[in-house]
PDB file of C-alpha atoms in Angstrom:
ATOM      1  CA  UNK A  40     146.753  80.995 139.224  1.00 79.00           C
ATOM      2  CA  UNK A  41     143.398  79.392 139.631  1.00 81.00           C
ATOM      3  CA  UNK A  42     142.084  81.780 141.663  1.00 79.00           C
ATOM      4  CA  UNK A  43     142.731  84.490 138.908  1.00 79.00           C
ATOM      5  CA  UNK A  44     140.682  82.693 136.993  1.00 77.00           C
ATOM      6  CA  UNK A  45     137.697  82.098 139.426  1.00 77.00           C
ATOM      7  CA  UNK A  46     138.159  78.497 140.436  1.00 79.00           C
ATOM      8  CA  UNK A  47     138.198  77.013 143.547  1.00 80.00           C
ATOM      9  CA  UNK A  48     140.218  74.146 144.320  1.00 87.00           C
ATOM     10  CA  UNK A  49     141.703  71.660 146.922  1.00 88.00           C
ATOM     11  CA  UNK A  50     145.116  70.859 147.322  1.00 91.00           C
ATOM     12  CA  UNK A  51     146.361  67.130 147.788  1.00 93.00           C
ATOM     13  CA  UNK A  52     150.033  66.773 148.228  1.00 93.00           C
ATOM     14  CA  UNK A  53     150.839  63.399 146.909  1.00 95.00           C
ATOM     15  CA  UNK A  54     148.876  61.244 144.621  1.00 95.00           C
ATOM     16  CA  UNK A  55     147.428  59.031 147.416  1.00 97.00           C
ATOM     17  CA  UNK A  56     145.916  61.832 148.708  1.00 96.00           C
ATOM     18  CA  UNK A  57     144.319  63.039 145.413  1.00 95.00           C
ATOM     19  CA  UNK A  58     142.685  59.308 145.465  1.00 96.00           C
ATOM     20  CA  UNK A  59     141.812  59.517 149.422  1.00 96.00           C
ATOM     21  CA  UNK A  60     140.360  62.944 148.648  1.00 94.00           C
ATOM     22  CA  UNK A  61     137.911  61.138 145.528  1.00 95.00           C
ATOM     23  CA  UNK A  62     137.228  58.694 147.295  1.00 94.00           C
ATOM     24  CA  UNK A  63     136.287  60.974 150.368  1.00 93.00           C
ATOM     25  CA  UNK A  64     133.340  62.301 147.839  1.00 91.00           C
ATOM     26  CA  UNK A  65     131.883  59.417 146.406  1.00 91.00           C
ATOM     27  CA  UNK A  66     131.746  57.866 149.983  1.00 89.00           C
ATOM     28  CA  UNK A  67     129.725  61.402 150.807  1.00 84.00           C
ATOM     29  CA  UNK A  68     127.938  60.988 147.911  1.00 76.00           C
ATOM     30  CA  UNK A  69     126.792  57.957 148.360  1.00 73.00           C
ATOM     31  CA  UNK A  70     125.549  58.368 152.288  1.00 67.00           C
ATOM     32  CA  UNK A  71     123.882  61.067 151.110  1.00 61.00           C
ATOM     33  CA  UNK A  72     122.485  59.012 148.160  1.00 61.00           C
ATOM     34  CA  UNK A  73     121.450  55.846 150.825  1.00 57.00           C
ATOM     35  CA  UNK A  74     119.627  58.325 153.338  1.00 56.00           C
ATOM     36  CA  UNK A  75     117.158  60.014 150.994  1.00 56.00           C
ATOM     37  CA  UNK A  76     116.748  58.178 147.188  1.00 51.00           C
ATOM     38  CA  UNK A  77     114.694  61.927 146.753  1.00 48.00           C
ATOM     39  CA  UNK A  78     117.527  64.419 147.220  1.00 48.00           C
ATOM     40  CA  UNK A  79     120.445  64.368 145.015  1.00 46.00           C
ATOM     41  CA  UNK A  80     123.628  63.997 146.628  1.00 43.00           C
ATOM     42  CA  UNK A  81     124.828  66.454 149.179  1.00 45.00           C
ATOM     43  CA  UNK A  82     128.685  66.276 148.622  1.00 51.00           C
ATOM     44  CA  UNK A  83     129.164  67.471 144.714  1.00 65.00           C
ATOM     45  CA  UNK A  84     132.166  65.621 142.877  1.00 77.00           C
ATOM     46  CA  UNK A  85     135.150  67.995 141.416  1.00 87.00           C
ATOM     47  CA  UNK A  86     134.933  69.349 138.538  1.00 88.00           C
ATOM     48  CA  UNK A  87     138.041  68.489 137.577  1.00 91.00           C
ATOM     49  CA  UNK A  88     141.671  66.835 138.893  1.00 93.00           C
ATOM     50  CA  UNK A  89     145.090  68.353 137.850  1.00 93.00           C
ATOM     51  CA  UNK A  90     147.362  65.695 137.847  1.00 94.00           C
ATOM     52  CA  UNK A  91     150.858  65.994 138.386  1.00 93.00           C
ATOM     53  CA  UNK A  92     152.911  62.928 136.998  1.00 91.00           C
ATOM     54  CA  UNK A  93     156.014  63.179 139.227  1.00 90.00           C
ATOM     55  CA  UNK A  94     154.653  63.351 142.742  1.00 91.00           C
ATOM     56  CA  UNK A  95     155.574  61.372 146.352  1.00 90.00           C
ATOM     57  CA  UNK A  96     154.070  58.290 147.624  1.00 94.00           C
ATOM     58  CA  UNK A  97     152.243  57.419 144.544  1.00 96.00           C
ATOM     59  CA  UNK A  98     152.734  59.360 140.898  1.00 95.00           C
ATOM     60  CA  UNK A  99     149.955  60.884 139.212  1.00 96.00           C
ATOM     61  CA  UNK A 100     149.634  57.919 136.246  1.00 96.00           C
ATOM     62  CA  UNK A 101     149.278  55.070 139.580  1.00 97.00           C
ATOM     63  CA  UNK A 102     146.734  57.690 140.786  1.00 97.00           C
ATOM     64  CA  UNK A 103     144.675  58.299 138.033  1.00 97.00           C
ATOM     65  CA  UNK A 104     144.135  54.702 137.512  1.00 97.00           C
ATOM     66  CA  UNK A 105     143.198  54.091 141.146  1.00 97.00           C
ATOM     67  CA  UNK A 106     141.090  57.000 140.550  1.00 96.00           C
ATOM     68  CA  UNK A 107     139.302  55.039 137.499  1.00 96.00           C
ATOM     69  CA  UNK A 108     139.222  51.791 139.261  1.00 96.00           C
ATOM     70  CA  UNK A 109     136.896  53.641 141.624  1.00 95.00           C
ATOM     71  CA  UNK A 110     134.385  54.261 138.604  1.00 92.00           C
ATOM     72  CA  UNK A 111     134.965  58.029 139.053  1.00 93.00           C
ATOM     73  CA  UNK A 112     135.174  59.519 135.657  1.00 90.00           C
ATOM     74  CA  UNK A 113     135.765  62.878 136.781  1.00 92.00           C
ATOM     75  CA  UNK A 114     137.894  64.495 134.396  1.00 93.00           C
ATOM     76  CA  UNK A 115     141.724  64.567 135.000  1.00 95.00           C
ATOM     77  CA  UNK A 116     143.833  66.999 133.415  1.00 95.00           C
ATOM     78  CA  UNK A 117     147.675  66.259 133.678  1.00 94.00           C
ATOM     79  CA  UNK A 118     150.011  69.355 134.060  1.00 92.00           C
ATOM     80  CA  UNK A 119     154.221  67.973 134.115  1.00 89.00           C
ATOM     81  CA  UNK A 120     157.252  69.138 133.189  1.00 91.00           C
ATOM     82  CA  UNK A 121     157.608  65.237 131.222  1.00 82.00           C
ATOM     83  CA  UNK A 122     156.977  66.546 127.769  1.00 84.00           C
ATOM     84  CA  UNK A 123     157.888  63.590 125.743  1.00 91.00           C
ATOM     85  CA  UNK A 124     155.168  61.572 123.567  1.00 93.00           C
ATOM     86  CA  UNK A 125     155.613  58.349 126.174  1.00 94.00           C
ATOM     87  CA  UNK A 126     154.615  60.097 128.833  1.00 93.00           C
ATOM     88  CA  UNK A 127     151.662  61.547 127.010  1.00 94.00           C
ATOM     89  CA  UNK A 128     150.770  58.550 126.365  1.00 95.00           C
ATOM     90  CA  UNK A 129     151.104  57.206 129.489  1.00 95.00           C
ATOM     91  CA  UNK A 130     148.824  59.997 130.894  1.00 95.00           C
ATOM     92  CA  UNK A 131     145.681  59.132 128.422  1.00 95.00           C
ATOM     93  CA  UNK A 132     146.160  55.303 129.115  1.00 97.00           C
ATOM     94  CA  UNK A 133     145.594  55.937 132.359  1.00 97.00           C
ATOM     95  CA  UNK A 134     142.758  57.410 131.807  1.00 96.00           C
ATOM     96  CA  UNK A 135     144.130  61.307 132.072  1.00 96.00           C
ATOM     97  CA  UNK A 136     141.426  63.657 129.436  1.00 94.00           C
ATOM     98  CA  UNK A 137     144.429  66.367 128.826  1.00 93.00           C
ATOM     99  CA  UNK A 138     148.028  67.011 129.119  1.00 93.00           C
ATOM    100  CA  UNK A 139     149.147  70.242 129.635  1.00 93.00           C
ATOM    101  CA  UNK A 140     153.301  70.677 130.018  1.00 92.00           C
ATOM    102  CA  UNK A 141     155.000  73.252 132.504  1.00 90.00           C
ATOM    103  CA  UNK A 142     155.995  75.698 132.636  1.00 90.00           C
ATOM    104  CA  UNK A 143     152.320  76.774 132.733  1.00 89.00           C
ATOM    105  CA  UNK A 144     151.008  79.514 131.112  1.00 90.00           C
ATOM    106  CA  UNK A 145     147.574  81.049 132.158  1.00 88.00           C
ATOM    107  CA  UNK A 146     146.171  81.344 128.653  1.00 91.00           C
ATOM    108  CA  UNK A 147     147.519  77.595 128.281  1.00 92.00           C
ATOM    109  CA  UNK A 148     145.478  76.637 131.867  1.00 90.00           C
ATOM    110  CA  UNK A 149     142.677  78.409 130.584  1.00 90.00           C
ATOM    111  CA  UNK A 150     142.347  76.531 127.562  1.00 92.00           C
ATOM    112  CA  UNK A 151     143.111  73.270 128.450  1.00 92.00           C
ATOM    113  CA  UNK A 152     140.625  73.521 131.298  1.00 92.00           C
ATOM    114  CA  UNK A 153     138.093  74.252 128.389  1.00 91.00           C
ATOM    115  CA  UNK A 154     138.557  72.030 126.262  1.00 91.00           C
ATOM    116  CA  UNK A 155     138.690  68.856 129.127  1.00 91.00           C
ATOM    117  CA  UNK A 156     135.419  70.039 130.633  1.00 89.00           C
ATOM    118  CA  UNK A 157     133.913  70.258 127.165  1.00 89.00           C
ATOM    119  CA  UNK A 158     135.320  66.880 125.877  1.00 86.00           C
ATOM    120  CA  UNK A 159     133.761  65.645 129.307  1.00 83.00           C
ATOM    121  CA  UNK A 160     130.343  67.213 129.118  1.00 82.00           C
ATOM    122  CA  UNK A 161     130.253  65.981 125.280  1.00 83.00           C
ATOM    123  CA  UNK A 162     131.362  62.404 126.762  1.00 78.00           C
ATOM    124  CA  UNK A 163     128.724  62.398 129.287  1.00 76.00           C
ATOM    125  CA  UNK A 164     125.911  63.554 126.881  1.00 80.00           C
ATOM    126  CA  UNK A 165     126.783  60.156 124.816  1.00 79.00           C
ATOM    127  CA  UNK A 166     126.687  58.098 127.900  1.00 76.00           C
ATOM    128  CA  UNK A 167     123.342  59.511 128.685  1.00 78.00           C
ATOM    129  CA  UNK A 168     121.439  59.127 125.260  1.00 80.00           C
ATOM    130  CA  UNK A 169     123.458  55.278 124.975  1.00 80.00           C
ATOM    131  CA  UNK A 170     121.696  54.591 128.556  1.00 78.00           C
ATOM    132  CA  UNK A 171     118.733  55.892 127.616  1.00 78.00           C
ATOM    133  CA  UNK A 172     118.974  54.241 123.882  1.00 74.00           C
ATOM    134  CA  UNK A 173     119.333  56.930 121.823  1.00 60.00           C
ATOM    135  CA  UNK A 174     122.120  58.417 119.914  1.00 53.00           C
ATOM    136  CA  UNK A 175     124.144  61.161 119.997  1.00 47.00           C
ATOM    137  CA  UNK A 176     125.656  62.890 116.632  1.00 50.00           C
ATOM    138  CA  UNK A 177     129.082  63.160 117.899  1.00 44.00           C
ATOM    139  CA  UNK A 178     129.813  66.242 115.614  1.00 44.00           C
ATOM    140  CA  UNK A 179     127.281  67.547 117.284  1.00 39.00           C
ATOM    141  CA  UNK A 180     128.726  67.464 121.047  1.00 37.00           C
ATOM    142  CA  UNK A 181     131.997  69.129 119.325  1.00 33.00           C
ATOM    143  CA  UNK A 182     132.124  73.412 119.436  1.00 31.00           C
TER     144      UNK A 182
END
Protein backbone atom coordinates (compact mmCIF):
# COMPACT_ATOMS: atom_id res chain seq x y z
CA UNK A 1 0.00 0.00 0.00
CA UNK A 2 2.84 2.40 0.43
CA UNK A 3 4.26 1.86 -2.61
CA UNK A 4 0.92 2.93 -4.36
CA UNK A 5 1.37 5.88 -2.88
CA UNK A 6 5.11 6.59 -3.71
CA UNK A 7 6.83 5.89 -0.43
CA UNK A 8 9.59 3.96 0.31
CA UNK A 9 9.96 2.19 3.40
CA UNK A 10 11.85 -0.42 5.60
CA UNK A 11 10.40 -3.18 7.26
CA UNK A 12 11.31 -4.10 11.00
CA UNK A 13 9.59 -7.12 12.31
CA UNK A 14 9.34 -6.57 15.97
CA UNK A 15 9.58 -3.42 17.89
CA UNK A 16 13.25 -3.96 18.94
CA UNK A 17 14.10 -3.91 15.62
CA UNK A 18 12.22 -0.66 14.73
CA UNK A 19 14.53 0.86 17.72
CA UNK A 20 17.85 -1.08 16.43
CA UNK A 21 16.95 0.22 12.97
CA UNK A 22 16.75 4.25 14.61
CA UNK A 23 19.30 3.83 16.31
CA UNK A 24 21.29 2.33 13.26
CA UNK A 25 20.73 6.09 11.70
CA UNK A 26 21.55 8.37 14.27
CA UNK A 27 24.78 6.27 14.92
CA UNK A 28 25.33 6.95 10.86
CA UNK A 29 24.43 10.22 11.34
CA UNK A 30 26.49 11.05 13.74
CA UNK A 31 29.94 9.39 12.16
CA UNK A 32 29.12 11.18 9.41
CA UNK A 33 28.52 14.33 11.54
CA UNK A 34 32.18 13.65 13.63
CA UNK A 35 34.21 13.17 10.25
CA UNK A 36 33.37 16.41 8.46
CA UNK A 37 31.49 19.36 10.86
CA UNK A 38 31.07 20.87 6.86
CA UNK A 39 28.87 18.21 5.26
CA UNK A 40 25.56 17.46 6.62
CA UNK A 41 24.99 14.04 7.55
CA UNK A 42 25.27 11.26 5.07
CA UNK A 43 22.65 8.74 6.47
CA UNK A 44 19.11 10.83 6.33
CA UNK A 45 16.65 9.92 9.32
CA UNK A 46 12.99 8.43 8.28
CA UNK A 47 10.55 10.35 7.57
CA UNK A 48 8.32 8.71 9.48
CA UNK A 49 7.71 5.26 11.80
CA UNK A 50 4.41 3.24 11.60
CA UNK A 51 3.99 1.76 14.74
CA UNK A 52 2.22 -1.25 15.37
CA UNK A 53 1.07 -1.63 19.12
CA UNK A 54 0.77 -5.44 19.31
CA UNK A 55 4.07 -6.72 18.01
CA UNK A 56 6.84 -9.60 19.36
CA UNK A 57 9.74 -9.03 21.52
CA UNK A 58 8.88 -5.57 22.46
CA UNK A 59 5.26 -3.73 21.57
CA UNK A 60 5.14 -0.67 19.69
CA UNK A 61 4.21 1.76 23.00
CA UNK A 62 7.84 0.10 24.84
CA UNK A 63 9.30 1.00 21.40
CA UNK A 64 8.30 4.30 20.82
CA UNK A 65 9.50 5.36 24.13
CA UNK A 66 12.91 3.74 23.65
CA UNK A 67 12.70 5.47 20.45
CA UNK A 68 12.23 8.97 22.41
CA UNK A 69 14.69 8.16 25.04
CA UNK A 70 17.14 8.21 22.14
CA UNK A 71 16.21 12.02 21.47
CA UNK A 72 14.87 10.97 18.03
CA UNK A 73 11.76 12.90 17.42
CA UNK A 74 11.05 11.43 14.22
CA UNK A 75 7.49 11.24 13.84
CA UNK A 76 5.65 7.96 14.76
CA UNK A 77 2.40 7.20 13.44
CA UNK A 78 0.58 4.19 15.19
CA UNK A 79 -1.61 1.92 12.90
CA UNK A 80 -3.57 -1.17 15.41
CA UNK A 81 -6.44 -2.94 15.40
CA UNK A 82 -6.71 -1.59 19.56
CA UNK A 83 -9.31 1.02 18.89
CA UNK A 84 -10.29 1.91 22.34
CA UNK A 85 -9.56 5.55 23.89
CA UNK A 86 -6.80 3.80 26.48
CA UNK A 87 -4.89 2.66 23.99
CA UNK A 88 -4.98 5.95 22.17
CA UNK A 89 -3.87 7.30 24.84
CA UNK A 90 -1.32 5.13 25.53
CA UNK A 91 0.07 5.69 21.96
CA UNK A 92 0.43 9.74 22.38
CA UNK A 93 1.99 9.26 25.94
CA UNK A 94 4.46 7.51 24.50
CA UNK A 95 5.22 9.88 22.41
CA UNK A 96 3.24 8.34 19.12
CA UNK A 97 2.09 11.89 16.70
CA UNK A 98 -1.07 9.80 15.18
CA UNK A 99 -3.21 6.84 15.56
CA UNK A 100 -4.63 5.38 12.77
CA UNK A 101 -6.95 1.97 13.49
CA UNK A 102 -7.05 -1.16 11.05
CA UNK A 103 -8.39 -2.20 9.03
CA UNK A 104 -6.53 0.41 6.94
CA UNK A 105 -7.89 2.22 4.34
CA UNK A 106 -5.64 3.99 1.69
CA UNK A 107 -7.47 7.31 1.75
CA UNK A 108 -7.22 6.86 5.72
CA UNK A 109 -3.07 6.14 5.26
CA UNK A 110 -2.97 8.93 3.06
CA UNK A 111 -4.32 11.31 5.36
CA UNK A 112 -2.98 10.44 8.44
CA UNK A 113 0.47 10.43 6.87
CA UNK A 114 -0.41 14.17 6.07
CA UNK A 115 -1.45 15.40 8.73
CA UNK A 116 1.66 13.71 11.12
CA UNK A 117 4.28 15.08 8.75
CA UNK A 118 2.57 18.46 8.84
CA UNK A 119 1.98 18.53 12.68
CA UNK A 120 5.83 17.58 12.65
CA UNK A 121 7.16 20.14 10.23
CA UNK A 122 4.85 22.81 12.17
CA UNK A 123 6.53 21.32 15.51
CA UNK A 124 9.92 21.66 14.21
CA UNK A 125 9.43 25.25 12.83
CA UNK A 126 8.60 26.23 16.69
CA UNK A 127 11.62 24.47 17.93
CA UNK A 128 13.67 26.35 15.47
CA UNK A 129 12.44 30.05 16.00
CA UNK A 130 12.39 29.05 20.24
CA UNK A 131 16.27 28.10 19.60
CA UNK A 132 16.88 30.83 17.73
CA UNK A 133 14.60 33.23 20.13
CA UNK A 134 11.95 34.07 18.17
CA UNK A 135 8.40 33.09 18.00
CA UNK A 136 6.30 31.28 16.01
CA UNK A 137 2.36 32.18 15.55
CA UNK A 138 1.16 28.76 16.03
CA UNK A 139 -2.01 29.43 13.85
CA UNK A 140 0.24 30.14 11.54
CA UNK A 141 2.16 26.60 11.24
CA UNK A 142 -1.61 25.12 11.00
CA UNK A 143 -3.10 24.58 7.02
Amino acid sequence: MLASLGLRCEVASNGLEAVQAVEKVLAAGSAASAASAASPAAAPMFDMVLMDMAMPVMGGVDATRAIRRLGCAVPILAMTANASDRDRDACFEAGMDGFLTKPILRAALAEALVNVLEGAAATAAATAAAAAGGAVDSGAAKR
